[in-house]
Amino acid sequence: MSSFLCTQDPDIESFLKERSVHFEKLSKSRTYLEIDEDALARDGTVAVLGYFSLAMQTLKFPEEYSGRRRKELDGFASKRGGKPVQDVPCFLIGQLARCSSIEKGALSGSELLDDALGYIAMAQEAVGGRIVLVECRDDPKLIRFYEGNRFEEFMHIGDDDRPMIQMIRRIC
């Protein structure tokens, strides 16, 4: 993991190197590494091409959300016990990144996302679930990437120092 670099977002590199193992031990998330199999076979070098972390999360609805939108995302109802549905469980892609030092042809962002969604599909088959959530920097390039992979903007979060966007994708 020490060879992994992310020049665009130091937090992504920091998570992998400093917190992913701790989160794994606490069962807060699972982190999956994409390694260079050629380097491993050639000389035993473990070179991380990219990684993603998956977890369970609760997607909280903004107060202004309509009953129709709540029902659409909940899949069953807009109210529980006479009160508006406040949240739904979801799968979180907490981290998703390619190593800055590799060629794009070695591993694309879409390939990495497809691998993450494959693990989510297995979990969804076993336990159900309707929504995948990502939280990304408010960066047009990242937003276009996720929109191009069928995610839609859900809500702006974070603060002025680190604006973030929650994006969601329904999986059923």
XYZ file of N, CA and C in Angstrom:
516
model
N 0.826 -1.200 0.000
C 0.000 0.000 0.000
C 0.866 1.259 0.000
N 2.101 1.107 0.417
C 2.973 2.275 0.498
C 3.259 2.891 -0.869
N 3.104 2.109 -1.951
C 3.374 2.631 -3.294
C 2.209 3.443 -3.858
N 1.056 3.400 -3.203
C -0.122 4.093 -3.729
C 0.006 5.597 -3.516
N -0.219 6.353 -4.595
C -0.182 7.820 -4.553
C -1.478 8.377 -5.117
N -1.976 9.431 -4.498
C -3.121 10.153 -5.056
C -2.826 11.640 -4.949
N -2.272 12.190 -6.014
C -1.872 13.592 -6.000
C -3.063 14.542 -6.023
N -4.234 14.072 -6.520
C -5.397 14.949 -6.608
C -6.103 15.136 -5.268
N -6.003 14.139 -4.362
C -6.707 14.226 -3.092
C -5.928 13.470 -2.019
N -5.140 14.189 -1.226
C -4.331 13.536 -0.194
C -5.163 12.726 0.814
N -6.425 13.080 1.024
C -7.272 12.332 1.955
C -7.492 10.899 1.485
N -7.562 10.704 0.173
C -7.765 9.362 -0.377
C -6.534 8.497 -0.108
N -5.369 9.063 -0.316
C -4.130 8.341 -0.030
C -4.004 8.071 1.470
N -4.315 9.070 2.272
C -4.250 8.941 3.732
C -5.180 7.858 4.247
N -6.395 7.780 3.700
C -7.334 6.756 4.169
C -6.737 5.366 3.962
N -6.236 5.113 2.771
C -5.699 3.787 2.473
C -4.522 3.442 3.394
N -3.626 4.371 3.565
C -2.395 4.090 4.303
C -2.556 4.154 5.817
N -3.492 4.974 6.305
C -3.551 5.212 7.742
C -4.819 4.731 8.435
N -5.929 4.598 7.703
C -7.180 4.269 8.399
C -7.883 3.015 7.892
N -7.574 2.563 6.690
C -8.334 1.444 6.113
C -8.229 0.171 6.949
N -7.066 -0.140 7.452
C -6.901 -1.362 8.257
C -7.686 -1.234 9.554
N -7.640 -0.079 10.178
C -8.407 0.149 11.409
C -9.908 0.002 11.148
N -10.399 0.600 10.066
C -11.819 0.481 9.709
C -12.182 -0.978 9.434
N -11.259 -1.703 8.814
C -11.469 -3.123 8.531
C -11.641 -3.905 9.841
N -10.741 -3.675 10.795
C -10.793 -4.380 12.085
C -12.075 -4.062 12.848
N -12.571 -2.844 12.711
C -13.810 -2.439 13.388
C -15.065 -2.861 12.627
N -14.887 -3.452 11.451
C -15.990 -3.821 10.549
C -16.836 -2.609 10.155
N -16.172 -1.458 10.042
C -16.862 -0.252 9.568
C -16.915 -0.209 8.046
N -15.934 -0.842 7.418
C -15.898 -0.880 5.953
C -15.006 -2.026 5.519
N -15.060 -2.303 4.232
C -14.161 -3.268 3.608
C -13.450 -2.530 2.478
N -12.145 -2.714 2.401
C -11.351 -2.067 1.370
C -10.798 -3.135 0.439
N -10.973 -2.895 -0.857
C -10.559 -3.828 -1.900
C -9.467 -3.177 -2.734
N -8.362 -3.918 -2.908
C -7.224 -3.412 -3.662
C -7.204 -4.017 -5.058
N -6.909 -3.191 -6.038
C -6.653 -3.650 -7.399
C -5.138 -3.626 -7.542
N -4.542 -4.797 -7.704
C -3.084 -4.858 -7.763
C -2.606 -5.195 -9.167
N -1.359 -4.854 -9.426
C -0.720 -5.157 -10.707
C -0.286 -6.623 -10.671
N -1.069 -7.481 -11.296
C -0.801 -8.920 -11.257
C 0.476 -9.279 -12.021
N 0.799 -8.511 -13.056
C 2.031 -8.780 -13.805
C 3.260 -8.553 -12.909
N 3.269 -7.448 -12.167
C 4.394 -7.160 -11.269
C 4.476 -8.210 -10.158
N 3.340 -8.649 -9.685
C 3.317 -9.675 -8.643
C 3.912 -10.979 -9.155
N 3.507 -11.390 -10.365
C 4.009 -12.631 -10.945
C 5.490 -12.521 -11.330
N 5.872 -11.338 -11.820
C 7.239 -11.131 -12.314
C 8.269 -11.142 -11.182
N 8.030 -10.328 -10.149
C 9.054 -10.216 -9.103
C 8.495 -10.146 -7.679
N 7.221 -10.471 -7.527
C 6.620 -10.485 -6.190
C 6.266 -9.115 -5.641
N 6.348 -8.087 -6.487
C 6.025 -6.731 -6.055
C 4.511 -6.553 -5.985
N 4.040 -6.025 -4.858
C 2.618 -5.725 -4.712
C 2.447 -4.230 -4.996
N 2.020 -3.933 -6.215
C 1.805 -2.551 -6.629
C 0.298 -2.310 -6.702
N -0.199 -1.368 -5.905
C -1.630 -1.060 -5.864
C -1.957 -0.098 -6.999
N -2.808 -0.557 -7.926
C -3.234 0.281 -9.049
C -4.394 1.189 -8.648
N -5.219 0.708 -7.743
C -6.378 1.463 -7.289
C -7.032 0.727 -6.139
N -8.034 1.364 -5.560
C -8.757 0.716 -4.474
C -10.127 1.344 -4.312
N -10.974 0.619 -3.599
C -12.267 1.176 -3.192
C -12.632 0.610 -1.837
N -13.413 1.383 -1.095
C -13.916 0.956 0.208
C -15.428 0.983 0.168
N -16.020 -0.049 0.761
C -17.477 -0.173 0.807
C -17.941 -0.252 2.250
N -19.107 0.323 2.504
C -19.689 0.300 3.848
C -21.198 0.449 3.742
N -21.840 0.246 4.851
C -23.266 0.537 4.954
C -23.398 1.957 5.490
N -24.462 2.632 5.078
C -24.684 4.013 5.481
C -26.181 4.265 5.557
N -26.553 5.346 6.176
C -27.934 5.793 6.174
C -28.010 7.069 5.359
N -28.893 7.089 4.374
C -29.110 8.272 3.550
C -30.248 9.066 4.167
N -29.924 10.241 4.680
C -30.922 11.077 5.352
C -31.539 12.052 4.355
N -32.878 12.114 4.375
C -33.586 13.001 3.455
C -33.636 14.428 3.987
N -33.447 15.405 3.107
C -33.650 16.796 3.518
C -35.131 17.006 3.861
N -35.412 17.908 4.787
C -36.798 18.154 5.202
C -37.699 18.529 4.040
N -37.157 19.257 3.067
C -37.980 19.738 1.954
C -38.304 18.659 0.920
N -37.786 17.451 1.090
C -38.073 16.386 0.130
C -39.554 16.054 0.112
N -40.087 15.911 -1.086
C -41.511 15.608 -1.244
C -41.807 14.163 -0.851
N -43.064 13.899 -0.551
C -43.505 12.547 -0.242
C -43.275 11.618 -1.412
N -43.498 12.118 -2.620
C -43.291 11.294 -3.811
C -41.841 10.853 -3.926
N -40.902 11.776 -3.713
C -39.472 11.457 -3.823
C -39.049 10.505 -2.695
N -39.579 10.708 -1.492
C -39.270 9.802 -0.373
C -39.741 8.387 -0.691
N -40.951 8.278 -1.220
C -41.492 6.954 -1.546
C -40.688 6.308 -2.660
N -40.308 7.098 -3.647
C -39.515 6.588 -4.763
C -38.200 5.984 -4.277
N -37.528 6.660 -3.349
C -36.247 6.168 -2.854
C -36.419 5.067 -1.813
N -37.452 5.162 -0.985
C -37.719 4.128 0.019
C -38.210 2.849 -0.651
N -38.982 2.997 -1.714
C -39.498 1.848 -2.435
C -40.804 1.312 -1.915
N -41.248 1.813 -0.775
C -42.464 1.274 -0.175
C -43.457 2.370 0.211
N -42.987 3.330 0.984
C -43.910 4.357 1.485
C -43.176 5.678 1.685
N -43.967 6.737 1.762
C -43.383 8.050 2.057
C -43.499 8.384 3.537
N -44.304 7.572 4.253
C -44.495 7.802 5.689
C -44.398 6.495 6.447
N -43.938 6.614 7.702
C -43.934 5.494 8.647
C -44.531 6.017 9.943
N -45.543 5.337 10.424
C -46.173 5.789 11.660
C -46.752 7.184 11.548
N -47.206 7.538 10.355
C -47.796 8.856 10.129
C -46.793 9.981 9.947
N -45.501 9.687 10.046
C -44.458 10.710 9.884
C -43.667 10.433 8.608
N -43.179 11.489 7.957
C -42.400 11.289 6.733
C -41.183 10.388 6.976
N -40.905 9.523 6.015
C -39.702 8.701 6.067
C -38.509 9.655 6.131
N -37.638 9.437 7.105
C -36.501 10.337 7.313
C -35.223 9.866 6.622
N -35.100 8.545 6.440
C -33.869 8.018 5.887
C -34.082 6.607 5.343
N -33.114 6.156 4.584
C -33.119 4.789 4.057
C -31.693 4.243 4.145
N -31.570 2.926 4.311
C -30.228 2.346 4.294
C -29.674 2.358 2.873
N -28.371 2.423 2.763
C -27.755 2.389 1.443
C -26.354 1.808 1.538
N -25.829 1.473 0.385
C -24.442 1.036 0.277
C -23.604 2.266 -0.024
N -22.522 2.436 0.707
C -21.635 3.576 0.511
C -20.343 3.131 -0.158
N -20.018 3.789 -1.255
C -18.670 3.669 -1.810
C -17.904 4.819 -1.161
N -17.193 4.486 -0.086
C -16.554 5.520 0.721
C -15.299 6.088 0.088
N -14.589 5.279 -0.641
C -13.375 5.704 -1.331
C -13.345 4.980 -2.668
N -12.815 5.637 -3.658
C -12.633 5.033 -4.981
C -11.545 5.836 -5.663
N -10.405 5.187 -5.936
C -9.305 5.960 -6.514
C -8.319 5.073 -7.259
N -7.759 5.643 -8.316
C -6.653 5.030 -9.042
C -5.366 5.661 -8.535
N -4.303 4.921 -8.601
C -2.989 5.441 -8.246
C -2.570 6.483 -9.283
N -2.111 7.616 -8.835
C -1.718 8.702 -9.742
C -0.553 8.344 -10.641
N 0.251 7.380 -10.239
C 1.453 7.062 -11.015
C 1.237 6.004 -12.095
N 0.010 5.523 -12.275
C -0.223 4.512 -13.315
C -0.867 5.134 -14.546
N -0.714 4.463 -15.661
C -1.352 4.886 -16.898
C -2.849 4.612 -16.813
N -3.661 5.484 -17.423
C -5.110 5.277 -17.406
C -5.502 3.946 -18.022
N -4.743 3.493 -18.995
C -5.045 2.228 -19.649
C -4.885 1.020 -18.740
N -4.092 1.169 -17.677
C -3.874 0.055 -16.756
C -5.118 -0.215 -15.912
N -5.875 0.814 -15.613
C -7.103 0.679 -14.821
C -7.880 1.986 -14.945
N -9.065 1.918 -15.518
C -9.873 3.139 -15.638
C -10.746 3.309 -14.402
N -11.196 4.524 -14.194
C -12.112 4.794 -13.088
C -13.395 3.993 -13.231
N -13.862 3.854 -14.455
C -15.094 3.092 -14.692
C -14.911 1.615 -14.365
N -13.734 1.060 -14.688
C -13.463 -0.333 -14.333
C -13.458 -0.518 -12.819
N -12.842 0.416 -12.132
C -12.788 0.362 -10.668
C -14.192 0.466 -10.077
N -14.997 1.393 -10.608
C -16.380 1.546 -10.149
C -17.187 0.283 -10.436
N -17.004 -0.299 -11.609
C -17.718 -1.541 -11.938
C -17.374 -2.655 -10.953
N -16.110 -2.742 -10.548
C -15.719 -3.752 -9.561
C -16.420 -3.495 -8.226
N -16.462 -2.234 -7.805
C -17.149 -1.887 -6.550
C -18.627 -2.245 -6.645
N -19.249 -1.909 -7.759
C -20.673 -2.214 -7.937
C -20.922 -3.718 -8.003
N -19.949 -4.477 -8.458
C -20.070 -5.931 -8.468
C -20.155 -6.497 -7.057
N -19.327 -5.998 -6.154
C -19.398 -6.433 -4.752
C -20.717 -5.990 -4.119
N -21.152 -4.785 -4.459
C -22.436 -4.297 -3.935
C -23.574 -5.172 -4.450
N -23.510 -5.591 -5.700
C -24.555 -6.462 -6.261
C -24.640 -7.779 -5.491
N -23.496 -8.329 -5.092
C -23.507 -9.563 -4.295
C -24.147 -9.323 -2.933
N -23.814 -8.207 -2.301
C -24.405 -7.883 -0.999
C -25.905 -7.618 -1.148
N -26.283 -6.932 -2.204
C -27.696 -6.622 -2.448
C -28.491 -7.898 -2.677
N -27.911 -8.846 -3.359
C -28.573 -10.130 -3.587
C -28.805 -10.856 -2.261
N -27.848 -10.751 -1.344
C -27.936 -11.449 -0.054
C -28.858 -10.761 0.940
N -28.853 -9.421 0.981
C -29.592 -8.723 2.042
C -30.580 -7.670 1.560
N -30.654 -7.441 0.265
C -31.528 -6.393 -0.254
C -30.816 -5.054 -0.266
N -31.553 -4.031 -0.563
C -30.991 -2.691 -0.666
C -31.357 -2.082 -2.006
N -31.459 -0.780 -2.045
C -31.942 -0.102 -3.249
C -31.021 0.989 -3.768
N -30.105 1.473 -2.918
C -29.385 2.697 -3.271
C -27.893 2.554 -2.993
N -27.102 3.099 -3.918
C -25.657 3.235 -3.732
C -25.379 4.730 -3.585
N -24.549 5.071 -2.611
C -24.207 6.459 -2.320
C -22.714 6.670 -2.488
N -22.349 7.788 -3.104
C -20.964 8.258 -3.089
C -20.986 9.695 -2.603
N -19.950 10.065 -1.906
C -19.767 11.455 -1.492
C -18.453 11.908 -2.099
N -18.535 12.888 -2.982
C -17.328 13.324 -3.680
C -17.146 14.830 -3.542
N -15.909 15.248 -3.821
C -15.634 16.686 -3.835
C -16.521 17.360 -4.872
N -16.856 18.598 -4.630
C -17.663 19.377 -5.564
C -16.753 19.815 -6.716
N -16.466 18.853 -7.574
C -15.532 19.044 -8.685
C -16.256 18.600 -9.956
N -16.391 19.494 -10.952
C -17.132 19.148 -12.175
C -16.668 17.860 -12.840
N -15.370 17.577 -12.826
C -14.862 16.361 -13.445
C -15.382 15.120 -12.717
N -15.359 15.144 -11.391
C -15.874 14.010 -10.612
C -17.382 13.845 -10.797
N -18.084 14.951 -10.808
C -19.543 14.902 -10.974
C -19.893 14.308 -12.342
N -19.193 14.745 -13.390
C -19.421 14.182 -14.733
C -19.128 12.683 -14.763
N -18.057 12.275 -14.078
C -17.711 10.856 -14.023
C -18.866 10.050 -13.420
N -19.359 10.481 -12.273
C -20.437 9.724 -11.622
C -21.749 9.828 -12.407
N -22.054 10.995 -12.951
C -23.265 11.111 -13.772
C -23.181 10.198 -14.993
N -21.995 10.078 -15.568
C -21.792 9.187 -16.704
C -21.938 7.712 -16.339
N -21.938 7.442 -15.042
C -22.119 6.087 -14.536
C -23.442 5.946 -13.773
N -24.424 6.739 -14.204
C -25.821 6.657 -13.752
C -26.063 7.077 -12.298
N -25.197 7.918 -11.754
C -25.452 8.512 -10.448
C -26.115 9.861 -10.676
N -26.901 10.292 -9.711
C -27.521 11.615 -9.775
C -27.235 12.368 -8.483
N -27.187 13.679 -8.606
C -26.928 14.499 -7.427
C -28.083 14.363 -6.446
N -27.738 14.180 -5.188
C -28.739 14.075 -4.134
C -28.740 15.339 -3.269
N -27.567 15.698 -2.730
C -27.526 16.826 -1.815
C -26.090 17.333 -1.662
N -25.965 18.640 -1.444
C -24.671 19.235 -1.120
C -24.452 19.096 0.383
N -23.243 18.702 0.747
C -22.888 18.574 2.165
C -21.532 19.223 2.367
N -21.014 19.147 3.557
C -19.707 19.716 3.836
C -19.821 21.194 4.149
N -18.697 21.849 4.144
C -18.680 23.272 4.460
C -17.921 24.030 3.374
N -17.741 25.328 3.593
C -17.074 26.157 2.591
C -15.633 25.717 2.340
N -14.977 25.169 3.377
C -13.590 24.728 3.215
C -13.483 23.439 2.415
N -14.491 22.581 2.518
C -14.465 21.295 1.799
C -15.875 20.946 1.326
N -16.364 21.640 0.303
C -17.706 21.325 -0.207
C -17.728 19.934 -0.848
N -18.767 19.195 -0.529
C -18.928 17.829 -1.028
C -20.340 17.679 -1.594
N -20.498 16.655 -2.414
C -21.810 16.350 -2.989
C -22.096 14.871 -2.759
N -23.298 14.596 -2.298
C -23.760 13.217 -2.234
C -24.421 12.905 -3.566
N -24.039 11.772 -4.140
C -24.638 11.321 -5.393
C -25.146 9.907 -5.167
N -26.301 9.601 -5.751
C -26.905 8.300 -5.532
C -27.214 7.604 -6.859
N -27.307 6.291 -6.757
C -27.694 5.471 -7.902
C -28.605 4.368 -7.368
N -29.785 4.261 -7.964
C -30.688 3.179 -7.571
C -30.219 1.890 -8.238
N -30.319 0.794 -7.495
C -29.885 -0.489 -8.047
C -31.032 -1.463 -8.195
N -32.252 -1.039 -7.901
C -33.408 -1.876 -8.200
C -34.621 -1.003 -8.366
